[in-house]
Amino acid sequence: MLFRLLSSVSRKASSVLFRAPVAMKPQVVFVLGGPGAGKGTQCAKIVETYGYTHLSAGDLLRAERARPDSKDGQLIESYIKEGKIVPVEITINLLRKAMEETMRQDQEKFRFLIDGFPRNEDNLQGWTSAMRERADVRFVLFFDCSNQVCIDRCLERGKSSGRTDDNRESLEKRIQTYLQSTRPIIDLYMKQGKVRTVDASRGVEEVFSDVRKVLDQEV
Ligand code: UDP
Ligand code: MG
């Protein structure tokens, strides 16, 4: 009896060991840039060509806001409308769940584009304490364009996006938040040599051809 128990335990242990090298540590690319810089558009194109899973922090927050029994829905809405950054505990939980769920369904999906995060010091600290041991940040893909381009694109998008923050008033606040809180995070990664900058002021295909150059070098 005892022998059988022991041998079953050791069989389990060895099968876990055997599988261990296959379960890869998540490899993450942070995708940053101003509101409307084209992060979401370019991420969708990357997914078509490369084996990444796209997780937009903003989309995850909007989905959480829309969940009828979410306890954070109202808070999320007020932060988004004000162009402020939601407390990281909420965002990191959503990101972590989405990553775990993706890898649970298919353990080969361990490459992630995390779009629109980390946006401030609080986000970065939250990521570091929750995820430093669990995932590797490979680099930051930075979509660089002027504030005016950002504003024009978001106002254009606002005609059909239905987003409560694609209007002039929210946009001014989002741009301020971007300049004050997000740029310093990008600068921090720059000092570590981890930023790959793409000129995002051009058309979708031109920008994507530069994105490909970056990704092809990183593989
Ligand atoms: N947001 C946040 N934390 C995040 C990502 C987004 O609080 O990590 C909120 C923030 O209020 C932001 C809004 O969601 O202004 C919209 O973000 P999204 O990335 O969708 O906007 P985009 O930059 O793509 O226009
Ligand atoms: Mg977006």
Short mmCIF file of C-alpha atoms and ligand atoms in Angstrom, two decimals:
data_model
loop_
_atom_site.label_atom_id
_atom_site.label_comp_id
_atom_site.label_asym_id
_atom_site.label_seq_id
_atom_site.Cartn_x
_atom_site.Cartn_y
_atom_site.Cartn_z
CA MET A 1 0.00 0.00 0.00
CA LEU A 2 2.68 2.42 1.12
CA PHE A 3 4.82 1.36 -1.80
CA ARG A 4 1.99 1.96 -4.21
CA LEU A 5 1.37 5.40 -2.74
CA LEU A 6 5.04 6.29 -2.96
CA SER A 7 5.38 5.10 -6.50
CA SER A 8 2.34 7.07 -7.56
CA VAL A 9 3.75 10.18 -5.89
CA SER A 10 7.07 9.73 -7.64
CA ARG A 11 5.36 9.10 -10.95
CA LYS A 12 3.49 12.36 -10.54
CA ALA A 13 6.65 14.18 -9.57
CA SER A 14 8.55 12.88 -12.55
CA SER A 15 5.75 13.74 -14.95
CA VAL A 16 5.74 17.30 -13.60
CA LEU A 17 9.48 17.45 -13.99
CA PHE A 18 9.23 16.05 -17.45
CA ARG A 19 6.73 18.71 -18.44
CA ALA A 20 8.51 21.57 -16.72
CA PRO A 21 10.81 22.65 -19.56
CA VAL A 22 7.82 22.90 -21.92
CA ALA A 23 5.91 25.40 -19.77
CA MET A 24 7.74 28.57 -20.76
CA LYS A 25 7.97 31.64 -18.61
CA PRO A 26 5.78 34.34 -20.17
CA GLN A 27 7.77 36.67 -22.44
CA VAL A 28 6.36 40.16 -22.46
CA VAL A 29 6.64 43.18 -24.74
CA PHE A 30 5.20 46.36 -23.26
CA VAL A 31 3.60 48.53 -25.94
CA LEU A 32 3.53 52.22 -25.09
CA GLY A 33 2.80 55.55 -26.75
CA GLY A 34 0.32 58.40 -26.44
CA PRO A 35 -3.44 57.96 -26.72
CA GLY A 36 -4.26 57.21 -30.34
CA ALA A 37 -0.62 56.52 -31.27
CA GLY A 38 -1.78 53.27 -32.88
CA LYS A 39 -0.88 50.74 -30.22
CA GLY A 40 -4.05 48.68 -30.64
CA THR A 41 -3.99 48.81 -34.45
CA GLN A 42 -0.35 47.74 -34.66
CA CYS A 43 -0.79 45.03 -32.01
CA ALA A 44 -3.60 43.50 -34.06
CA LYS A 45 -1.26 43.38 -37.06
CA ILE A 46 1.54 41.87 -35.00
CA VAL A 47 -0.80 39.10 -33.83
CA GLU A 48 -1.62 38.25 -37.46
CA THR A 49 2.04 37.73 -38.32
CA TYR A 50 3.82 36.72 -35.12
CA GLY A 51 2.91 34.33 -32.33
CA TYR A 52 1.89 36.90 -29.77
CA THR A 53 -1.22 37.29 -27.67
CA HIS A 54 -2.43 40.87 -27.44
CA LEU A 55 -3.60 42.11 -24.05
CA SER A 56 -4.75 45.72 -23.95
CA ALA A 57 -4.89 46.99 -20.36
CA GLY A 58 -7.50 49.57 -21.43
CA ASP A 59 -9.67 46.92 -23.11
CA LEU A 60 -9.44 44.68 -20.05
CA LEU A 61 -10.50 47.59 -17.83
CA ARG A 62 -13.39 48.45 -20.13
CA ALA A 63 -14.53 44.81 -20.11
CA GLU A 64 -14.36 44.76 -16.31
CA ARG A 65 -16.32 48.02 -16.18
CA ALA A 66 -19.03 46.40 -18.30
CA ARG A 67 -19.38 43.32 -16.08
CA PRO A 68 -22.64 43.80 -14.16
CA ASP A 69 -21.37 42.36 -10.86
CA SER A 70 -17.96 44.05 -10.95
CA LYS A 71 -17.20 45.92 -7.74
CA ASP A 72 -14.77 48.19 -9.58
CA GLY A 73 -16.96 49.21 -12.53
CA GLN A 74 -17.80 52.70 -11.31
CA LEU A 75 -14.32 53.48 -10.18
CA ILE A 76 -12.91 52.36 -13.53
CA GLU A 77 -15.39 54.53 -15.41
CA SER A 78 -14.56 57.64 -13.43
CA TYR A 79 -10.82 57.14 -13.86
CA ILE A 80 -11.10 56.51 -17.60
CA LYS A 81 -13.25 59.56 -18.20
CA GLU A 82 -10.86 61.73 -16.23
CA GLY A 83 -7.88 60.33 -18.12
CA LYS A 84 -6.43 59.12 -14.81
CA ILE A 85 -4.72 55.82 -14.21
CA VAL A 86 -6.67 53.15 -12.39
CA PRO A 87 -5.01 51.79 -9.20
CA VAL A 88 -2.65 49.02 -10.25
CA GLU A 89 -4.17 46.31 -8.05
CA ILE A 90 -7.18 46.25 -10.37
CA THR A 91 -5.19 46.33 -13.62
CA ILE A 92 -2.58 43.80 -12.59
CA ASN A 93 -5.23 41.30 -11.51
CA LEU A 94 -6.91 41.56 -14.90
CA LEU A 95 -3.60 41.22 -16.76
CA ARG A 96 -2.48 38.31 -14.65
CA LYS A 97 -5.76 36.45 -15.04
CA ALA A 98 -5.71 36.99 -18.81
CA MET A 99 -2.12 35.71 -19.06
CA GLU A 100 -2.84 32.68 -16.91
CA GLU A 101 -5.99 31.84 -18.81
CA THR A 102 -4.19 32.13 -22.16
CA MET A 103 -1.39 29.83 -21.04
CA ARG A 104 -3.77 27.39 -19.37
CA GLN A 105 -5.57 26.93 -22.67
CA ASP A 106 -2.41 26.63 -24.72
CA GLN A 107 0.95 26.57 -23.02
CA GLU A 108 2.72 27.48 -26.22
CA LYS A 109 1.12 30.91 -26.05
CA PHE A 110 3.68 32.44 -23.78
CA ARG A 111 4.50 35.57 -25.77
CA PHE A 112 2.43 38.60 -24.82
CA LEU A 113 2.03 42.13 -26.08
CA ILE A 114 0.87 44.17 -23.11
CA ASP A 115 -0.59 47.30 -24.62
CA GLY A 116 -1.02 50.55 -22.67
CA PHE A 117 0.79 49.41 -19.53
CA PRO A 118 2.75 50.36 -17.40
CA ARG A 119 1.58 53.96 -17.55
CA ASN A 120 2.95 55.35 -14.31
CA GLU A 121 5.13 54.65 -11.29
CA ASP A 122 2.29 52.87 -9.47
CA ASN A 123 1.75 50.55 -12.48
CA LEU A 124 5.44 49.78 -12.67
CA GLN A 125 5.72 49.02 -8.96
CA GLY A 126 2.63 46.82 -9.10
CA TRP A 127 4.07 44.91 -12.04
CA THR A 128 7.45 44.51 -10.36
CA SER A 129 6.05 43.15 -7.14
CA ALA A 130 3.47 40.84 -8.71
CA MET A 131 5.19 39.71 -11.91
CA ARG A 132 8.94 40.14 -11.73
CA GLU A 133 9.48 36.48 -10.90
CA ARG A 134 6.68 35.25 -13.14
CA ALA A 135 7.41 36.90 -16.48
CA ASP A 136 10.32 38.40 -18.45
CA VAL A 137 9.95 41.85 -19.98
CA ARG A 138 11.88 41.58 -23.22
CA PHE A 139 11.60 45.18 -24.41
CA VAL A 140 9.29 48.16 -24.80
CA LEU A 141 7.80 48.91 -28.21
CA PHE A 142 7.29 52.67 -28.25
CA PHE A 143 4.97 54.30 -30.78
CA ASP A 144 6.20 57.85 -30.99
CA CYS A 145 4.16 60.71 -32.44
CA SER A 146 3.27 64.30 -31.59
CA ASN A 147 0.47 65.28 -29.24
CA GLN A 148 -1.35 66.88 -32.14
CA VAL A 149 -1.39 63.62 -34.09
CA CYS A 150 -2.68 61.84 -30.97
CA ILE A 151 -5.48 64.36 -30.50
CA ASP A 152 -6.53 64.34 -34.17
CA ARG A 153 -6.65 60.54 -34.29
CA CYS A 154 -8.64 60.17 -31.08
CA LEU A 155 -11.17 62.80 -32.14
CA GLU A 156 -11.56 61.01 -35.46
CA ARG A 157 -11.91 57.67 -33.63
CA GLY A 158 -14.42 59.28 -31.26
CA LYS A 159 -16.90 59.64 -34.11
CA SER A 160 -17.44 55.88 -34.06
CA SER A 161 -15.60 54.35 -31.08
CA GLY A 162 -18.33 54.98 -28.52
CA ARG A 163 -15.54 55.51 -25.99
CA THR A 164 -16.37 57.91 -23.19
CA ASP A 165 -12.83 59.31 -23.30
CA ASP A 166 -12.43 60.07 -27.03
CA ASN A 167 -13.63 63.67 -26.66
CA ARG A 168 -11.66 66.89 -26.41
CA GLU A 169 -12.09 67.34 -22.66
CA SER A 170 -10.98 63.82 -21.68
CA LEU A 171 -8.24 63.89 -24.30
CA GLU A 172 -6.55 66.95 -22.83
CA LYS A 173 -6.39 65.12 -19.51
CA ARG A 174 -5.15 61.92 -21.14
CA ILE A 175 -2.36 63.79 -22.89
CA GLN A 176 -1.36 65.47 -19.62
CA THR A 177 -1.32 62.09 -17.87
CA TYR A 178 0.74 60.65 -20.70
CA LEU A 179 3.32 63.46 -20.56
CA GLN A 180 3.53 63.62 -16.78
CA SER A 181 3.27 59.96 -15.84
CA THR A 182 3.95 57.67 -18.80
CA ARG A 183 6.86 59.40 -20.52
CA PRO A 184 9.02 59.06 -17.40
CA ILE A 185 8.39 55.30 -17.44
CA ILE A 186 9.47 55.13 -21.09
CA ASP A 187 12.56 57.21 -20.22
CA LEU A 188 13.38 54.80 -17.43
CA TYR A 189 13.34 51.87 -19.83
CA MET A 190 15.36 53.90 -22.33
CA LYS A 191 18.14 54.24 -19.80
CA GLN A 192 18.15 50.46 -19.58
CA GLY A 193 18.43 50.20 -23.36
CA LYS A 194 15.11 48.41 -23.53
CA VAL A 195 13.11 50.74 -25.79
CA ARG A 196 12.53 50.16 -29.51
CA THR A 197 11.10 53.36 -30.95
CA VAL A 198 8.93 53.48 -34.07
CA ASP A 199 7.82 56.71 -35.75
CA ALA A 200 4.05 56.34 -35.41
CA SER A 201 3.04 59.50 -37.22
CA ARG A 202 2.80 57.76 -40.62
CA GLY A 203 0.23 55.45 -42.19
CA VAL A 204 -0.58 52.04 -40.71
CA GLU A 205 1.40 50.02 -43.28
CA GLU A 206 4.48 52.22 -43.11
CA VAL A 207 4.53 52.04 -39.34
CA PHE A 208 4.03 48.28 -39.46
CA SER A 209 6.96 47.80 -41.79
CA ASP A 210 9.17 49.38 -39.11
CA VAL A 211 7.50 47.26 -36.44
CA ARG A 212 8.43 44.16 -38.41
CA LYS A 213 12.05 45.25 -38.56
CA VAL A 214 12.08 45.56 -34.79
CA LEU A 215 10.39 42.22 -34.16
CA ASP A 216 12.47 40.34 -36.74
CA GLN A 217 15.60 41.50 -34.95
CA GLU A 218 14.32 40.45 -31.56
CA VAL A 219 13.32 36.89 -32.41
N1 UDP B 1 -6.04 52.77 -18.19
C1 UDP B 1 -5.53 52.63 -16.92
N2 UDP B 1 -4.50 51.76 -16.72
C2 UDP B 1 -3.94 51.04 -17.73
C3 UDP B 1 -4.46 51.19 -19.03
C4 UDP B 1 -5.51 52.08 -19.23
O1 UDP B 1 -5.98 53.25 -15.98
O2 UDP B 1 -3.02 50.27 -17.47
C5 UDP B 1 -7.17 53.70 -18.38
C6 UDP B 1 -6.72 55.15 -18.43
O3 UDP B 1 -7.74 55.93 -17.84
C7 UDP B 1 -6.62 55.41 -19.93
C8 UDP B 1 -7.79 54.61 -20.44
O4 UDP B 1 -7.81 53.44 -19.62
O5 UDP B 1 -6.71 56.79 -20.24
C9 UDP B 1 -7.74 54.24 -21.91
O6 UDP B 1 -6.58 53.48 -22.14
P1 UDP B 1 -6.29 52.83 -23.59
O7 UDP B 1 -4.95 52.19 -23.50
O8 UDP B 1 -7.43 52.00 -23.99
O9 UDP B 1 -6.25 54.12 -24.51
P2 UDP B 1 -5.34 54.35 -25.78
O10 UDP B 1 -4.03 54.79 -25.25
O11 UDP B 1 -5.27 53.05 -26.50
O12 UDP B 1 -6.04 55.40 -26.57
MG MG B 2 -5.64 51.30 -27.28
#
